[in-house]
Protein backbone atom coordinates (compact mmCIF):
# COMPACT_ATOMS: atom_id res chain seq x y z
CA ASN A 1 135.28 -179.36 147.56
CA ALA A 2 136.63 -182.82 146.72
CA ASP A 3 135.97 -185.76 149.04
CA HIS A 4 137.90 -188.95 148.21
CA GLY A 5 137.41 -190.54 151.62
CA TRP A 6 141.10 -190.60 152.56
CA LEU A 7 141.50 -187.06 151.20
CA LYS A 8 139.27 -184.05 151.71
CA SER A 9 140.41 -181.10 149.62
CA LYS A 10 139.26 -177.54 148.99
CA HIS A 11 140.45 -175.91 145.78
CA THR A 12 140.62 -172.11 145.69
CA PHE A 13 141.47 -172.11 141.97
CA SER A 14 140.74 -174.53 139.12
CA PHE A 15 142.39 -177.86 139.83
CA ALA A 16 141.81 -181.53 138.87
CA ASN A 17 138.07 -182.03 138.25
CA TYR A 18 137.22 -178.48 139.29
CA TYR A 19 137.40 -176.05 136.38
CA ASP A 20 136.15 -172.48 136.28
CA PRO A 21 137.67 -170.09 133.70
CA ALA A 22 136.93 -167.22 136.11
CA HIS A 23 139.10 -168.85 138.79
CA MET A 24 142.36 -169.89 137.12
CA GLY A 25 144.62 -168.12 139.59
CA PHE A 26 145.65 -164.63 140.67
CA ARG A 27 148.73 -163.22 138.94
CA SER A 28 151.49 -165.83 139.45
CA LEU A 29 149.49 -167.59 142.18
CA ARG A 30 148.08 -170.64 140.41
CA VAL A 31 146.96 -173.16 143.07
CA ILE A 32 145.86 -173.07 146.70
CA ASN A 33 144.69 -176.48 147.86
CA GLU A 34 143.69 -177.00 151.48
CA ASP A 35 144.04 -180.73 152.09
CA ARG A 36 143.20 -183.07 154.95
CA ILE A 37 144.75 -186.53 154.60
CA ALA A 38 143.69 -189.50 156.71
CA PRO A 39 146.41 -191.22 158.79
CA GLY A 40 148.55 -193.56 156.70
CA SER A 41 147.17 -192.22 153.43
CA GLY A 42 148.64 -189.89 150.87
CA PHE A 43 149.72 -189.11 147.35
CA GLY A 44 151.82 -191.75 145.62
CA ALA A 45 154.78 -190.84 143.43
CA HIS A 46 153.77 -188.32 140.77
CA PRO A 47 155.65 -185.80 138.56
CA HIS A 48 155.78 -182.00 138.38
CA SER A 49 157.74 -179.58 136.22
CA ASP A 50 158.26 -175.81 135.91
CA MET A 51 156.34 -174.90 139.06
CA GLU A 52 157.24 -173.46 142.46
CA ILE A 53 155.47 -175.77 144.94
CA ILE A 54 155.05 -174.67 148.55
CA SER A 55 153.63 -176.80 151.38
CA TYR A 56 152.62 -175.57 154.84
CA VAL A 57 151.49 -178.02 157.52
CA VAL A 58 148.87 -176.76 159.98
CA LYS A 59 148.28 -180.00 161.92
CA GLY A 60 149.68 -183.52 161.81
CA SER A 61 152.78 -184.47 159.84
CA LEU A 62 153.60 -185.15 156.22
CA ALA A 63 156.27 -187.54 154.96
CA HIS A 64 157.89 -186.30 151.74
CA GLN A 65 160.11 -188.29 149.38
CA ASP A 66 161.36 -187.19 145.96
CA SER A 67 163.61 -188.04 143.02
CA MET A 68 166.22 -185.55 144.24
CA GLY A 69 166.94 -187.90 147.14
CA ASN A 70 165.06 -186.02 149.84
CA LYS A 71 163.25 -188.11 152.44
CA ILE A 72 161.95 -185.93 155.22
CA THR A 73 158.93 -185.16 157.41
CA ILE A 74 157.15 -181.79 157.40
CA SER A 75 155.70 -180.71 160.75
CA PRO A 76 153.40 -177.83 161.81
CA GLY A 77 155.01 -174.42 161.35
CA GLU A 78 157.37 -175.73 158.68
CA VAL A 79 157.43 -174.52 155.09
CA GLN A 80 158.62 -176.70 152.23
CA ARG A 81 159.64 -175.25 148.86
CA MET A 82 160.20 -177.44 145.85
CA SER A 83 161.26 -175.87 142.55
CA ALA A 84 160.18 -178.53 140.06
CA GLY A 85 162.11 -177.06 137.11
CA THR A 86 162.98 -179.65 134.45
CA GLY A 87 161.08 -182.31 136.40
CA VAL A 88 160.77 -183.98 139.77
CA VAL A 89 158.80 -186.96 141.10
CA HIS A 90 157.60 -186.91 144.70
CA SER A 91 155.18 -188.54 147.14
CA GLU A 92 153.47 -187.29 150.30
CA PHE A 93 151.90 -189.36 153.07
CA SER A 94 150.34 -188.54 156.42
CA THR A 95 152.45 -189.98 159.25
CA SER A 96 150.21 -188.66 162.01
CA ASP A 97 147.57 -190.48 164.05
CA VAL A 98 145.16 -187.65 163.17
CA ASP A 99 144.25 -186.14 159.80
CA THR A 100 147.15 -184.13 158.43
CA HIS A 101 145.92 -180.65 157.55
CA PHE A 102 148.13 -178.77 155.11
CA PHE A 103 148.15 -176.26 152.28
CA GLN A 104 149.77 -176.91 148.93
CA ILE A 105 150.46 -173.76 146.92
CA TRP A 106 151.70 -173.44 143.35
CA ILE A 107 153.31 -170.29 141.99
CA THR A 108 154.29 -170.11 138.32
CA PRO A 109 158.01 -169.35 137.94
CA ASN A 110 159.45 -166.49 135.91
CA LYS A 111 162.14 -168.82 134.61
CA THR A 112 161.54 -172.33 133.28
CA GLY A 113 163.84 -175.27 132.64
CA ILE A 114 165.90 -174.76 135.79
CA LYS A 115 167.55 -177.54 137.79
CA PRO A 116 165.07 -178.88 140.40
CA SER A 117 165.81 -177.89 143.98
CA TYR A 118 164.40 -178.33 147.47
CA ALA A 119 164.35 -176.35 150.71
CA GLN A 120 162.55 -176.69 154.03
CA LYS A 121 162.54 -174.59 157.19
CA SER A 122 160.64 -174.28 160.45
CA PHE A 123 159.17 -170.84 161.07
CA GLU A 124 157.13 -171.97 164.09
CA GLN A 125 158.96 -169.81 166.64
CA GLU A 126 158.77 -166.68 164.48
CA ILE A 127 155.10 -167.23 163.59
CA ASP A 128 154.18 -167.65 167.26
CA SER A 129 156.03 -164.49 168.32
CA GLN A 130 155.75 -162.03 165.40
CA GLU A 131 152.75 -160.37 163.78
CA LYS A 132 153.70 -161.53 160.30
CA VAL A 133 156.60 -163.61 159.02
CA LEU A 134 158.07 -163.62 155.51
CA VAL A 135 158.42 -167.30 154.61
CA ILE A 136 158.86 -167.11 150.80
CA SER A 137 160.49 -164.45 148.61
CA GLN A 138 162.44 -164.11 145.38
CA ASP A 139 165.66 -163.05 147.10
CA GLY A 140 165.46 -165.14 150.28
CA ARG A 141 165.62 -162.08 152.52
CA GLU A 142 164.83 -162.12 156.24
CA GLY A 143 165.57 -165.84 156.36
CA SER A 144 162.78 -166.75 153.94
CA LEU A 145 162.96 -169.54 151.35
CA SER A 146 163.66 -168.28 147.81
CA ILE A 147 161.65 -169.01 144.67
CA GLN A 148 161.90 -168.14 140.96
CA GLN A 149 159.24 -165.42 141.02
CA ASP A 150 158.60 -161.90 142.30
CA ALA A 151 156.34 -163.13 145.09
CA ASP A 152 156.43 -162.56 148.84
CA VAL A 153 154.46 -164.98 151.02
CA TYR A 154 153.78 -164.12 154.66
CA VAL A 155 152.17 -166.15 157.45
CA SER A 156 150.42 -164.15 160.16
CA LYS A 157 149.01 -165.53 163.40
CA LEU A 158 147.01 -163.03 165.50
CA LYS A 159 145.30 -163.17 168.87
CA SER A 160 141.69 -162.10 169.23
CA ASP A 161 141.23 -158.37 168.47
CA GLN A 162 144.87 -157.99 167.44
CA GLU A 163 145.33 -156.07 164.20
CA ILE A 164 148.06 -155.36 161.67
CA GLN A 165 148.45 -153.04 158.71
CA PHE A 166 149.66 -154.18 155.31
CA ASP A 167 150.60 -151.74 152.56
CA VAL A 168 149.67 -152.73 149.01
CA ARG A 169 152.34 -151.22 146.80
CA THR A 170 151.61 -149.64 143.43
CA GLY A 171 151.57 -152.18 140.61
CA ARG A 172 151.31 -155.21 142.90
CA GLY A 173 148.47 -157.55 143.79
CA VAL A 174 147.70 -158.97 147.22
CA TRP A 175 145.80 -162.15 147.99
CA ILE A 176 144.89 -163.01 151.60
CA GLN A 177 143.86 -166.58 152.41
CA ILE A 178 142.37 -167.39 155.82
CA ILE A 179 143.78 -170.54 157.47
CA LYS A 180 142.07 -170.39 160.87
CA GLY A 181 139.64 -168.11 162.68
CA GLU A 182 138.17 -164.93 161.23
CA ILE A 183 139.70 -161.73 159.89
CA SER A 184 137.94 -158.45 159.21
CA VAL A 185 139.10 -156.17 156.40
CA GLY A 186 137.20 -152.93 156.58
CA ASP A 187 133.53 -153.81 157.04
CA LYS A 188 133.89 -157.33 155.59
CA LEU A 189 134.48 -160.49 157.61
CA PHE A 190 136.41 -163.46 156.20
CA LYS A 191 136.34 -166.92 157.75
CA ALA A 192 138.63 -169.94 157.41
CA GLY A 193 138.73 -170.94 153.73
CA ASP A 194 137.73 -167.46 152.53
CA ALA A 195 140.02 -165.11 150.65
CA PHE A 196 140.35 -161.43 149.81
CA SER A 197 142.30 -159.85 146.96
CA THR A 198 143.13 -156.36 145.76
CA GLU A 199 145.29 -154.68 143.13
CA ASP A 200 144.62 -151.15 144.39
CA ALA A 201 147.46 -149.39 146.19
CA GLN A 202 146.17 -148.90 149.73
CA THR A 203 146.77 -149.74 153.36
CA LEU A 204 144.83 -152.75 154.58
CA LEU A 205 143.84 -153.04 158.23
CA LEU A 206 143.52 -156.70 159.16
CA LYS A 207 141.86 -157.46 162.51
CA ALA A 208 141.43 -160.89 164.09
CA LYS A 209 138.06 -161.97 165.39
CA GLY A 210 139.25 -164.71 167.71
CA ASP A 211 142.64 -166.39 167.39
CA SER A 212 143.37 -166.45 163.67
CA GLU A 213 145.99 -167.39 161.08
CA PHE A 214 146.28 -166.42 157.42
CA PHE A 215 148.56 -166.14 154.39
CA ILE A 216 149.42 -162.87 152.67
CA PHE A 217 150.59 -163.23 149.05
CA ASP A 218 152.24 -160.05 147.75
CA LEU A 219 152.67 -160.57 144.00
CA GLY A 220 154.52 -158.56 141.41
CA GLN A 221 153.38 -160.74 138.50
């Protein structure tokens, strides 16, 4: 946990002042930061390079501006993808009258030195009506946003006692991060902020204990 007053952040993997060699990431998944930014506050202009950066707003709104000329607001249910490539400078500020709650995710690319690019899309309708929605992939299939990595990212929102199956394919790793509520996997219960990972080919049965929301990262590297 990091509490800066205007920013309250939870780091799943080593980040900033938090360093643990046992928690440097999972395959190509390098950063999961769950941030809450006070109204009118945010991150001033800062640089990134050679990283696939994904933002997902849970509550509030986030104003984004970058050196590629993008100036846009990210709202709940929207996914932003920024391929930093050779370098990009951006800023993010809460434009809501409540704390803006969002996730920032970094995935290491399988190709460096590319031209920076940006994409953003609302998946709110799909997330509210489907059991799981593919929001990020390498090939941009099913209307997802594409990145430079063999990584599929799903968002799932389930009602209480609703359950889904997810097949872990041979040679891949799956990381599940709980956004809201509680999810049971077998005889284990995971609450908001918890995570579960596996690299064993199997079928996972994910059951919601109360209205719940979570990410599924299906990673080839």
